[in-house]
Every structure is written in C-alpha cells, then in structure tokens.
Amino acid sequence: MRIDGKQIAADIRAEVTAAASGLVARGVRPGLAVILLGDNPASVSYVTAKERACVECGIASFPVRLPADTSEQTLLETISRLNEDPRVHGILVQLPLPRGFDEQKIIRSIAPEKDVDGFHPISLGKLLLGQDTFVPCTPAGIMELLRRSGVETAGKRAVVVGRSNIVGKPMALLLARKGADATVTLCHTATKDLGAVTREADILIVAAGHPHTIVAGQVKPGAVVIDVGVNRIPDATKKAGFRLVGDVDFEAIEPVASLITPVPGGVGPMTIAMLLRNTVKAAAATLPA
Ligand code: NAP
C-alpha cells in the first residue's frame, strides 16, 4: 500500500495554519525568509513551493533573491540583517550554494533560534544529545509519515541508505533515539553487499540520490520502504522534458513492501510541511513566557 505523503502533509499544514493564526491573535505573525542565490531550476522550484506554502498557512514570506556571483560578504551581511529582523522567525538558505561558497560557514552565520532547516551545528548537536531543537525537515517529516501511518519503530530493524548531514545521519539518530527505539544500520558507498543489509530491514529508508539504488530482491517482504530520492529522468513525453523518480525501483518493490512512499507525493510534501512547522515553533518561542 502507498503512503500518501500529500494527504499527511495537508493534515500537518492544517495544524500549522491553526497554530499560526493562534500566534497572530497573540500579536506575532510567523515569518520565514528564504534566500536563493542564482537560478538553478530545481532550487527555484523548491523555493517557490516553500514560499507559496508559507502564504497558504498564514506565515509571512520574505523572499531574498541574490545573483549567483554574490560575494560571501554580501550573503553574510544579508543573513546578519535577517538575524536582527524581529518579523523574521526562520531563515533558510537554499542549498546547494553556487560553487566557491563555504556552506558550513554560511549555515553557522544563521542565528540558531532561526535555524528552521535544522542544519546549524548547534541544532545538530542538540539532536545528537536528545535535546529539543529544530530537527532537519526531511528526516523529521519521515518520522511523522511513519507515526501517522501507524508504523511501530520500537524494536524494529531500520536500515538507512545514505549518510548525508541533512538526511541520512539525522534520520539514523531519530530512529535510534529513546521513544523511537529502532535498531539502526547506516549504509553508504563502502557498505559491502548492500542488498544483504537492506533485506534485514523492517523499515528501509533510501536517500542515496541515484535511481534504482534499491531493486527487487533487496527488500524483505512486508517491509516499510521510504524513498527519499528525487531524480530527474529525461522524458520526451513530459512538457518539462523530464520526470521525477526516487531511489528505489518502485514498480518492482511496491508489491513486496507492506507500505511504500511514491515519488513524487511521498517524502517531498512532508519536508515543506515540517519547515512550516519549525517556523511556527520559532515564532512561538518569541512569545513572552
Ligand atoms: P547526498 O548528500 O548526495 O548523499 C548521498 C548518500 O548516499 C551518501 O552518503 C552516499 O554515500 C550514499 N550513497 C550513494 N549511492 C549509494 C549506493 N549505491 N549505495 C549506498 N550508499 C550510497 O544526498 P542527500 O542530500 O542525502 O539526498 C539524497 C537524495 O534525497 C537525493 O536524491 C535528494 O534529491 C533527495 N532529497 C529529497 C528531499 C525531499 O524533500 N524529498 C530532501 C533532501 C534530499 P557516501 O557518503 O559513501 O558517498
């Protein structure tokens, strides 16, 4: 059966809308600044979707568009201004940045209390320590997908394919932490016999960035499969000239899995929903106690 990420994300967006309107009634309109450098088509479409979602939920959107050849100094000054702006509760720098930028330096310049993407070392450190923080949106969204689909994680074998700082590593931490209580294996390109490892998974999360990273025979019958990948495949029958596919061979694995997320319409909408939720959380934290 497919997990309907669009529907679950819509439910969360309704909750966010209610929470945002509650904050407005108390004098605080949540605000999100999204900074985009350059005009990478995928980044433009992600940023546009995030800004539209803000407006639909009653969150003020502060779009910041800068040319690709912006200097590091200008970008740092822009972030510093937003750090000081009381109308802005969340700041997001769309990644990847154009070549030449020190992404970690830019992320560190965001005030941790406005780090709604959860990529700041302070946010990631708190996540490691099991403290309340902004959790990176994609893995946070996957935990919500599992919870709202009735998937029990405690005592289950979870396998995460991919060890990026924004998806794989925080995903493994979230699944292993107290309360979630899964037994987690984290795989990467040096993992030997990937299929033998993934076949042990009750819950398989794939964030590798390549189509067909996981194929038939690499999934245990009845497993829950979460496909994080977003890959553009040339397709002349589509107006855009491409279509999106995930990292797993969906057609072959859907009949084997008990639950599976489609691409698109699975994890993607959840990432945006969690960004909105983090923005409302950041705004709520500014209310007097
Ligand atoms: P990334 O930074 O490129 O990391 C990919 C990870 O996968 C690396 O750790 C790499 O291992 C591992 N990997 C790659 N091929 C593998 C293979 N054949 N076997 C085992 N491990 C393999 O990617 P990311 O940022 O985590 O993103 C992963 C995918 O998720 C991308 O398609 C991205 O577009 C998508 N994504 C989607 C959302 C969403 O909202 N839906 C959000 C974020 C990302 P090494 O470390 O050894 O290189």
JSON list of N, CA, C and O and ligand atoms in Angstrom, two decimals, residues 46 138 161-164 166-168 187-191 194 207-210 213 228-231 247 267-268 271, ligand 1:
[
{"chain": "A", "resi": 46, "resn": "TYR", "atom": "N", "xyz": [11.91, 24.50, -5.75]},
{"chain": "A", "resi": 46, "resn": "TYR", "atom": "CA", "xyz": [11.77, 24.20, -4.32]},
{"chain": "A", "resi": 46, "resn": "TYR", "atom": "C", "xyz": [11.42, 25.46, -3.53]},
{"chain": "A", "resi": 46, "resn": "TYR", "atom": "O", "xyz": [10.53, 25.46, -2.67]},
{"chain": "A", "resi": 138, "resn": "THR", "atom": "N", "xyz": [13.52, 16.95, 6.37]},
{"chain": "A", "resi": 138, "resn": "THR", "atom": "CA", "xyz": [13.21, 15.69, 5.67]},
{"chain": "A", "resi": 138, "resn": "THR", "atom": "C", "xyz": [13.15, 14.51, 6.64]},
{"chain": "A", "resi": 138, "resn": "THR", "atom": "O", "xyz": [12.14, 13.80, 6.67]},
{"chain": "A", "resi": 161, "resn": "VAL", "atom": "N", "xyz": [19.92, 4.10, 3.99]},
{"chain": "A", "resi": 161, "resn": "VAL", "atom": "CA", "xyz": [20.93, 4.11, 2.93]},
{"chain": "A", "resi": 161, "resn": "VAL", "atom": "C", "xyz": [21.24, 5.56, 2.60]},
{"chain": "A", "resi": 161, "resn": "VAL", "atom": "O", "xyz": [20.37, 6.29, 2.13]},
{"chain": "A", "resi": 162, "resn": "GLY", "atom": "N", "xyz": [22.47, 5.98, 2.89]},
{"chain": "A", "resi": 162, "resn": "GLY", "atom": "CA", "xyz": [22.88, 7.39, 2.70]},
{"chain": "A", "resi": 162, "resn": "GLY", "atom": "C", "xyz": [23.22, 8.00, 4.04]},
{"chain": "A", "resi": 162, "resn": "GLY", "atom": "O", "xyz": [22.48, 7.81, 5.02]},
{"chain": "A", "resi": 163, "resn": "ARG", "atom": "N", "xyz": [24.37, 8.71, 4.09]},
{"chain": "A", "resi": 163, "resn": "ARG", "atom": "CA", "xyz": [24.83, 9.27, 5.37]},
{"chain": "A", "resi": 163, "resn": "ARG", "atom": "C", "xyz": [25.06, 10.77, 5.26]},
{"chain": "A", "resi": 163, "resn": "ARG", "atom": "O", "xyz": [26.03, 11.30, 5.83]},
{"chain": "A", "resi": 164, "resn": "SER", "atom": "N", "xyz": [24.23, 11.48, 4.49]},
{"chain": "A", "resi": 164, "resn": "SER", "atom": "CA", "xyz": [24.41, 12.94, 4.39]},
{"chain": "A", "resi": 164, "resn": "SER", "atom": "C", "xyz": [24.03, 13.59, 5.73]},
{"chain": "A", "resi": 164, "resn": "SER", "atom": "O", "xyz": [23.31, 13.01, 6.55]},
{"chain": "A", "resi": 166, "resn": "ILE", "atom": "N", "xyz": [22.15, 16.11, 6.07]},
{"chain": "A", "resi": 166, "resn": "ILE", "atom": "CA", "xyz": [20.77, 16.66, 6.10]},
{"chain": "A", "resi": 166, "resn": "ILE", "atom": "C", "xyz": [19.70, 15.58, 6.07]},
{"chain": "A", "resi": 166, "resn": "ILE", "atom": "O", "xyz": [18.57, 15.84, 6.44]},
{"chain": "A", "resi": 167, "resn": "VAL", "atom": "N", "xyz": [20.05, 14.37, 5.63]},
{"chain": "A", "resi": 167, "resn": "VAL", "atom": "CA", "xyz": [19.04, 13.30, 5.60]},
{"chain": "A", "resi": 167, "resn": "VAL", "atom": "C", "xyz": [19.51, 12.06, 6.39]},
{"chain": "A", "resi": 167, "resn": "VAL", "atom": "O", "xyz": [18.97, 11.75, 7.45]},
{"chain": "A", "resi": 168, "resn": "GLY", "atom": "N", "xyz": [20.51, 11.37, 5.87]},
{"chain": "A", "resi": 168, "resn": "GLY", "atom": "CA", "xyz": [20.85, 10.04, 6.40]},
{"chain": "A", "resi": 168, "resn": "GLY", "atom": "C", "xyz": [21.25, 10.04, 7.87]},
{"chain": "A", "resi": 168, "resn": "GLY", "atom": "O", "xyz": [20.70, 9.27, 8.67]},
{"chain": "A", "resi": 187, "resn": "CYS", "atom": "N", "xyz": [23.99, 2.84, 6.00]},
{"chain": "A", "resi": 187, "resn": "CYS", "atom": "CA", "xyz": [24.78, 2.35, 4.85]},
{"chain": "A", "resi": 187, "resn": "CYS", "atom": "C", "xyz": [25.27, 3.50, 3.98]},
{"chain": "A", "resi": 187, "resn": "CYS", "atom": "O", "xyz": [24.69, 4.59, 3.98]},
{"chain": "A", "resi": 188, "resn": "HIS", "atom": "N", "xyz": [26.33, 3.23, 3.20]},
{"chain": "A", "resi": 188, "resn": "HIS", "atom": "CA", "xyz": [26.95, 4.23, 2.33]},
{"chain": "A", "resi": 188, "resn": "HIS", "atom": "C", "xyz": [27.64, 3.50, 1.21]},
{"chain": "A", "resi": 188, "resn": "HIS", "atom": "O", "xyz": [27.47, 2.26, 1.07]},
{"chain": "A", "resi": 189, "resn": "THR", "atom": "N", "xyz": [28.45, 4.21, 0.42]},
{"chain": "A", "resi": 189, "resn": "THR", "atom": "CA", "xyz": [29.02, 3.57, -0.77]},
{"chain": "A", "resi": 189, "resn": "THR", "atom": "C", "xyz": [30.07, 2.52, -0.43]},
{"chain": "A", "resi": 189, "resn": "THR", "atom": "O", "xyz": [30.41, 1.70, -1.28]},
{"chain": "A", "resi": 190, "resn": "ALA", "atom": "N", "xyz": [30.58, 2.52, 0.80]},
{"chain": "A", "resi": 190, "resn": "ALA", "atom": "CA", "xyz": [31.57, 1.49, 1.16]},
{"chain": "A", "resi": 190, "resn": "ALA", "atom": "C", "xyz": [30.92, 0.28, 1.82]},
{"chain": "A", "resi": 190, "resn": "ALA", "atom": "O", "xyz": [31.62, -0.66, 2.22]},
{"chain": "A", "resi": 191, "resn": "THR", "atom": "N", "xyz": [29.59, 0.30, 1.94]},
{"chain": "A", "resi": 191, "resn": "THR", "atom": "CA", "xyz": [28.89, -0.84, 2.54]},
{"chain": "A", "resi": 191, "resn": "THR", "atom": "C", "xyz": [29.04, -2.06, 1.62]},
{"chain": "A", "resi": 191, "resn": "THR", "atom": "O", "xyz": [28.77, -1.96, 0.42]},
{"chain": "A", "resi": 194, "resn": "LEU", "atom": "N", "xyz": [25.23, -4.48, -0.11]},
{"chain": "A", "resi": 194, "resn": "LEU", "atom": "CA", "xyz": [24.12, -3.63, 0.36]},
{"chain": "A", "resi": 194, "resn": "LEU", "atom": "C", "xyz": [22.81, -4.41, 0.46]},
{"chain": "A", "resi": 194, "resn": "LEU", "atom": "O", "xyz": [22.07, -4.27, 1.45]},
{"chain": "A", "resi": 207, "resn": "ALA", "atom": "N", "xyz": [18.10, 7.18, 0.82]},
{"chain": "A", "resi": 207, "resn": "ALA", "atom": "CA", "xyz": [18.44, 8.56, 0.48]},
{"chain": "A", "resi": 207, "resn": "ALA", "atom": "C", "xyz": [19.83, 8.57, -0.12]},
{"chain": "A", "resi": 207, "resn": "ALA", "atom": "O", "xyz": [20.79, 9.05, 0.47]},
{"chain": "A", "resi": 208, "resn": "ALA", "atom": "N", "xyz": [19.94, 8.01, -1.33]},
{"chain": "A", "resi": 208, "resn": "ALA", "atom": "CA", "xyz": [21.25, 7.85, -1.98]},
{"chain": "A", "resi": 208, "resn": "ALA", "atom": "C", "xyz": [21.44, 8.82, -3.14]},
{"chain": "A", "resi": 208, "resn": "ALA", "atom": "O", "xyz": [22.56, 9.16, -3.49]},
{"chain": "A", "resi": 209, "resn": "GLY", "atom": "N", "xyz": [20.33, 9.22, -3.75]},
{"chain": "A", "resi": 209, "resn": "GLY", "atom": "CA", "xyz": [20.44, 10.19, -4.85]},
{"chain": "A", "resi": 209, "resn": "GLY", "atom": "C", "xyz": [20.69, 9.56, -6.20]},
{"chain": "A", "resi": 209, "resn": "GLY", "atom": "O", "xyz": [21.13, 10.25, -7.13]},
{"chain": "A", "resi": 210, "resn": "HIS", "atom": "N", "xyz": [20.38, 8.24, -6.33]},
{"chain": "A", "resi": 210, "resn": "HIS", "atom": "CA", "xyz": [20.52, 7.58, -7.63]},
{"chain": "A", "resi": 210, "resn": "HIS", "atom": "C", "xyz": [19.31, 6.67, -7.87]},
{"chain": "A", "resi": 210, "resn": "HIS", "atom": "O", "xyz": [18.96, 5.89, -6.98]},
{"chain": "A", "resi": 213, "resn": "THR", "atom": "N", "xyz": [18.80, 2.54, -6.83]},
{"chain": "A", "resi": 213, "resn": "THR", "atom": "CA", "xyz": [19.81, 2.13, -5.85]},
{"chain": "A", "resi": 213, "resn": "THR", "atom": "C", "xyz": [19.35, 0.84, -5.17]},
{"chain": "A", "resi": 213, "resn": "THR", "atom": "O", "xyz": [20.17, -0.04, -4.86]},
{"chain": "A", "resi": 228, "resn": "VAL", "atom": "N", "xyz": [13.44, 8.52, -0.36]},
{"chain": "A", "resi": 228, "resn": "VAL", "atom": "CA", "xyz": [13.70, 9.96, -0.21]},
{"chain": "A", "resi": 228, "resn": "VAL", "atom": "C", "xyz": [14.18, 10.57, -1.54]},
{"chain": "A", "resi": 228, "resn": "VAL", "atom": "O", "xyz": [14.04, 11.77, -1.77]},
{"chain": "A", "resi": 229, "resn": "GLY", "atom": "N", "xyz": [14.71, 9.75, -2.41]},
{"chain": "A", "resi": 229, "resn": "GLY", "atom": "CA", "xyz": [15.37, 10.25, -3.62]},
{"chain": "A", "resi": 229, "resn": "GLY", "atom": "C", "xyz": [14.46, 11.08, -4.52]},
{"chain": "A", "resi": 229, "resn": "GLY", "atom": "O", "xyz": [13.26, 10.82, -4.63]},
{"chain": "A", "resi": 230, "resn": "VAL", "atom": "N", "xyz": [15.05, 12.09, -5.11]},
{"chain": "A", "resi": 230, "resn": "VAL", "atom": "CA", "xyz": [14.37, 12.88, -6.15]},
{"chain": "A", "resi": 230, "resn": "VAL", "atom": "C", "xyz": [15.35, 12.99, -7.31]},
{"chain": "A", "resi": 230, "resn": "VAL", "atom": "O", "xyz": [16.36, 13.70, -7.21]},
{"chain": "A", "resi": 231, "resn": "ASN", "atom": "N", "xyz": [15.09, 12.25, -8.37]},
{"chain": "A", "resi": 231, "resn": "ASN", "atom": "CA", "xyz": [16.00, 12.23, -9.53]},
{"chain": "A", "resi": 231, "resn": "ASN", "atom": "C", "xyz": [15.22, 12.61, -10.78]},
{"chain": "A", "resi": 231, "resn": "ASN", "atom": "O", "xyz": [14.10, 12.13, -10.99]},
{"chain": "A", "resi": 247, "resn": "ASP", "atom": "N", "xyz": [14.74, 6.68, -5.50]},
{"chain": "A", "resi": 247, "resn": "ASP", "atom": "CA", "xyz": [15.97, 5.88, -5.46]},
{"chain": "A", "resi": 247, "resn": "ASP", "atom": "C", "xyz": [15.67, 4.38, -5.47]},
{"chain": "A", "resi": 247, "resn": "ASP", "atom": "O", "xyz": [16.59, 3.57, -5.55]},
{"chain": "A", "resi": 267, "resn": "VAL", "atom": "N", "xyz": [7.74, 11.69, 0.38]},
{"chain": "A", "resi": 267, "resn": "VAL", "atom": "CA", "xyz": [8.52, 12.44, 1.37]},
{"chain": "A", "resi": 267, "resn": "VAL", "atom": "C", "xyz": [8.53, 13.95, 1.07]},
{"chain": "A", "resi": 267, "resn": "VAL", "atom": "O", "xyz": [8.50, 14.77, 1.99]},
{"chain": "A", "resi": 268, "resn": "GLY", "atom": "N", "xyz": [8.58, 14.31, -0.21]},
{"chain": "A", "resi": 268, "resn": "GLY", "atom": "CA", "xyz": [8.74, 15.71, -0.61]},
{"chain": "A", "resi": 268, "resn": "GLY", "atom": "C", "xyz": [7.76, 16.67, 0.08]},
{"chain": "A", "resi": 268, "resn": "GLY", "atom": "O", "xyz": [8.19, 17.65, 0.70]},
{"chain": "A", "resi": 271, "resn": "THR", "atom": "N", "xyz": [8.60, 17.41, 3.71]},
{"chain": "A", "resi": 271, "resn": "THR", "atom": "CA", "xyz": [9.74, 18.28, 4.00]},
{"chain": "A", "resi": 271, "resn": "THR", "atom": "C", "xyz": [9.25, 19.72, 4.15]},
{"chain": "A", "resi": 271, "resn": "THR", "atom": "O", "xyz": [9.63, 20.44, 5.09]},
{"chain": "B", "resi": 1, "resn": "NAP", "atom": "P1", "xyz": [23.97, 13.19, -0.77]},
{"chain": "B", "resi": 1, "resn": "NAP", "atom": "O1", "xyz": [24.49, 14.27, 0.10]},
{"chain": "B", "resi": 1, "resn": "NAP", "atom": "O2", "xyz": [24.43, 13.08, -2.18]},
{"chain": "B", "resi": 1, "resn": "NAP", "atom": "O3", "xyz": [24.29, 11.81, -0.02]},
{"chain": "B", "resi": 1, "resn": "NAP", "atom": "C1", "xyz": [24.02, 10.58, -0.63]},
{"chain": "B", "resi": 1, "resn": "NAP", "atom": "C2", "xyz": [24.44, 9.48, 0.31]},
{"chain": "B", "resi": 1, "resn": "NAP", "atom": "O4", "xyz": [24.07, 8.23, -0.29]},
{"chain": "B", "resi": 1, "resn": "NAP", "atom": "C3", "xyz": [25.95, 9.43, 0.57]},
{"chain": "B", "resi": 1, "resn": "NAP", "atom": "O5", "xyz": [26.18, 9.19, 1.94]},
{"chain": "B", "resi": 1, "resn": "NAP", "atom": "C4", "xyz": [26.43, 8.24, -0.28]},
{"chain": "B", "resi": 1, "resn": "NAP", "atom": "O6", "xyz": [27.48, 7.53, 0.32]},
{"chain": "B", "resi": 1, "resn": "NAP", "atom": "C5", "xyz": [25.19, 7.36, -0.29]},
{"chain": "B", "resi": 1, "resn": "NAP", "atom": "N1", "xyz": [25.09, 6.55, -1.49]},
{"chain": "B", "resi": 1, "resn": "NAP", "atom": "C6", "xyz": [25.06, 6.97, -2.77]},
{"chain": "B", "resi": 1, "resn": "NAP", "atom": "N2", "xyz": [24.96, 5.92, -3.61]},
{"chain": "B", "resi": 1, "resn": "NAP", "atom": "C7", "xyz": [24.95, 4.81, -2.84]},
{"chain": "B", "resi": 1, "resn": "NAP", "atom": "C8", "xyz": [24.88, 3.41, -3.11]},
{"chain": "B", "resi": 1, "resn": "NAP", "atom": "N3", "xyz": [24.81, 2.95, -4.35]},
{"chain": "B", "resi": 1, "resn": "NAP", "atom": "N4", "xyz": [24.90, 2.56, -2.07]},
{"chain": "B", "resi": 1, "resn": "NAP", "atom": "C9", "xyz": [24.97, 3.00, -0.80]},
{"chain": "B", "resi": 1, "resn": "NAP", "atom": "N5", "xyz": [25.04, 4.33, -0.47]},
{"chain": "B", "resi": 1, "resn": "NAP", "atom": "C10", "xyz": [25.02, 5.21, -1.48]},
{"chain": "B", "resi": 1, "resn": "NAP", "atom": "O7", "xyz": [22.39, 13.19, -0.87]},
{"chain": "B", "resi": 1, "resn": "NAP", "atom": "P2", "xyz": [21.23, 13.76, 0.12]},
{"chain": "B", "resi": 1, "resn": "NAP", "atom": "O8", "xyz": [21.30, 15.23, 0.18]},
{"chain": "B", "resi": 1, "resn": "NAP", "atom": "O9", "xyz": [21.18, 12.98, 1.38]},
{"chain": "B", "resi": 1, "resn": "NAP", "atom": "O10", "xyz": [19.97, 13.38, -0.77]},
{"chain": "B", "resi": 1, "resn": "NAP", "atom": "C11", "xyz": [19.70, 12.05, -1.15]},
{"chain": "B", "resi": 1, "resn": "NAP", "atom": "C12", "xyz": [18.52, 12.04, -2.11]},
{"chain": "B", "resi": 1, "resn": "NAP", "atom": "O11", "xyz": [17.39, 12.53, -1.42]},
{"chain": "B", "resi": 1, "resn": "NAP", "atom": "C13", "xyz": [18.69, 12.94, -3.33]},
{"chain": "B", "resi": 1, "resn": "NAP", "atom": "O12", "xyz": [18.02, 12.33, -4.42]},
{"chain": "B", "resi": 1, "resn": "NAP", "atom": "C14", "xyz": [17.97, 14.21, -2.95]},
{"chain": "B", "resi": 1, "resn": "NAP", "atom": "O13", "xyz": [17.48, 14.92, -4.07]},
{"chain": "B", "resi": 1, "resn": "NAP", "atom": "C15", "xyz": [16.85, 13.65, -2.13]},
{"chain": "B", "resi": 1, "resn": "NAP", "atom": "N6", "xyz": [16.29, 14.58, -1.15]},
{"chain": "B", "resi": 1, "resn": "NAP", "atom": "C16", "xyz": [14.96, 14.69, -1.13]},
{"chain": "B", "resi": 1, "resn": "NAP", "atom": "C17", "xyz": [14.36, 15.52, -0.21]},
{"chain": "B", "resi": 1, "resn": "NAP", "atom": "C18", "xyz": [12.87, 15.62, -0.19]},
{"chain": "B", "resi": 1, "resn": "NAP", "atom": "O14", "xyz": [12.34, 16.50, 0.44]},
{"chain": "B", "resi": 1, "resn": "NAP", "atom": "N7", "xyz": [12.15, 14.70, -0.83]},
{"chain": "B", "resi": 1, "resn": "NAP", "atom": "C19", "xyz": [15.14, 16.25, 0.68]},
{"chain": "B", "resi": 1, "resn": "NAP", "atom": "C20", "xyz": [16.52, 16.10, 0.67]},
{"chain": "B", "resi": 1, "resn": "NAP", "atom": "C21", "xyz": [17.10, 15.24, -0.26]},
{"chain": "B", "resi": 1, "resn": "NAP", "atom": "P3", "xyz": [28.97, 8.16, 0.56]},
{"chain": "B", "resi": 1, "resn": "NAP", "atom": "O15", "xyz": [28.83, 9.02, 1.80]},
{"chain": "B", "resi": 1, "resn": "NAP", "atom": "O16", "xyz": [29.82, 6.98, 0.78]},
{"chain": "B", "resi": 1, "resn": "NAP", "atom": "O17", "xyz": [29.27, 8.95, -0.67]}
]
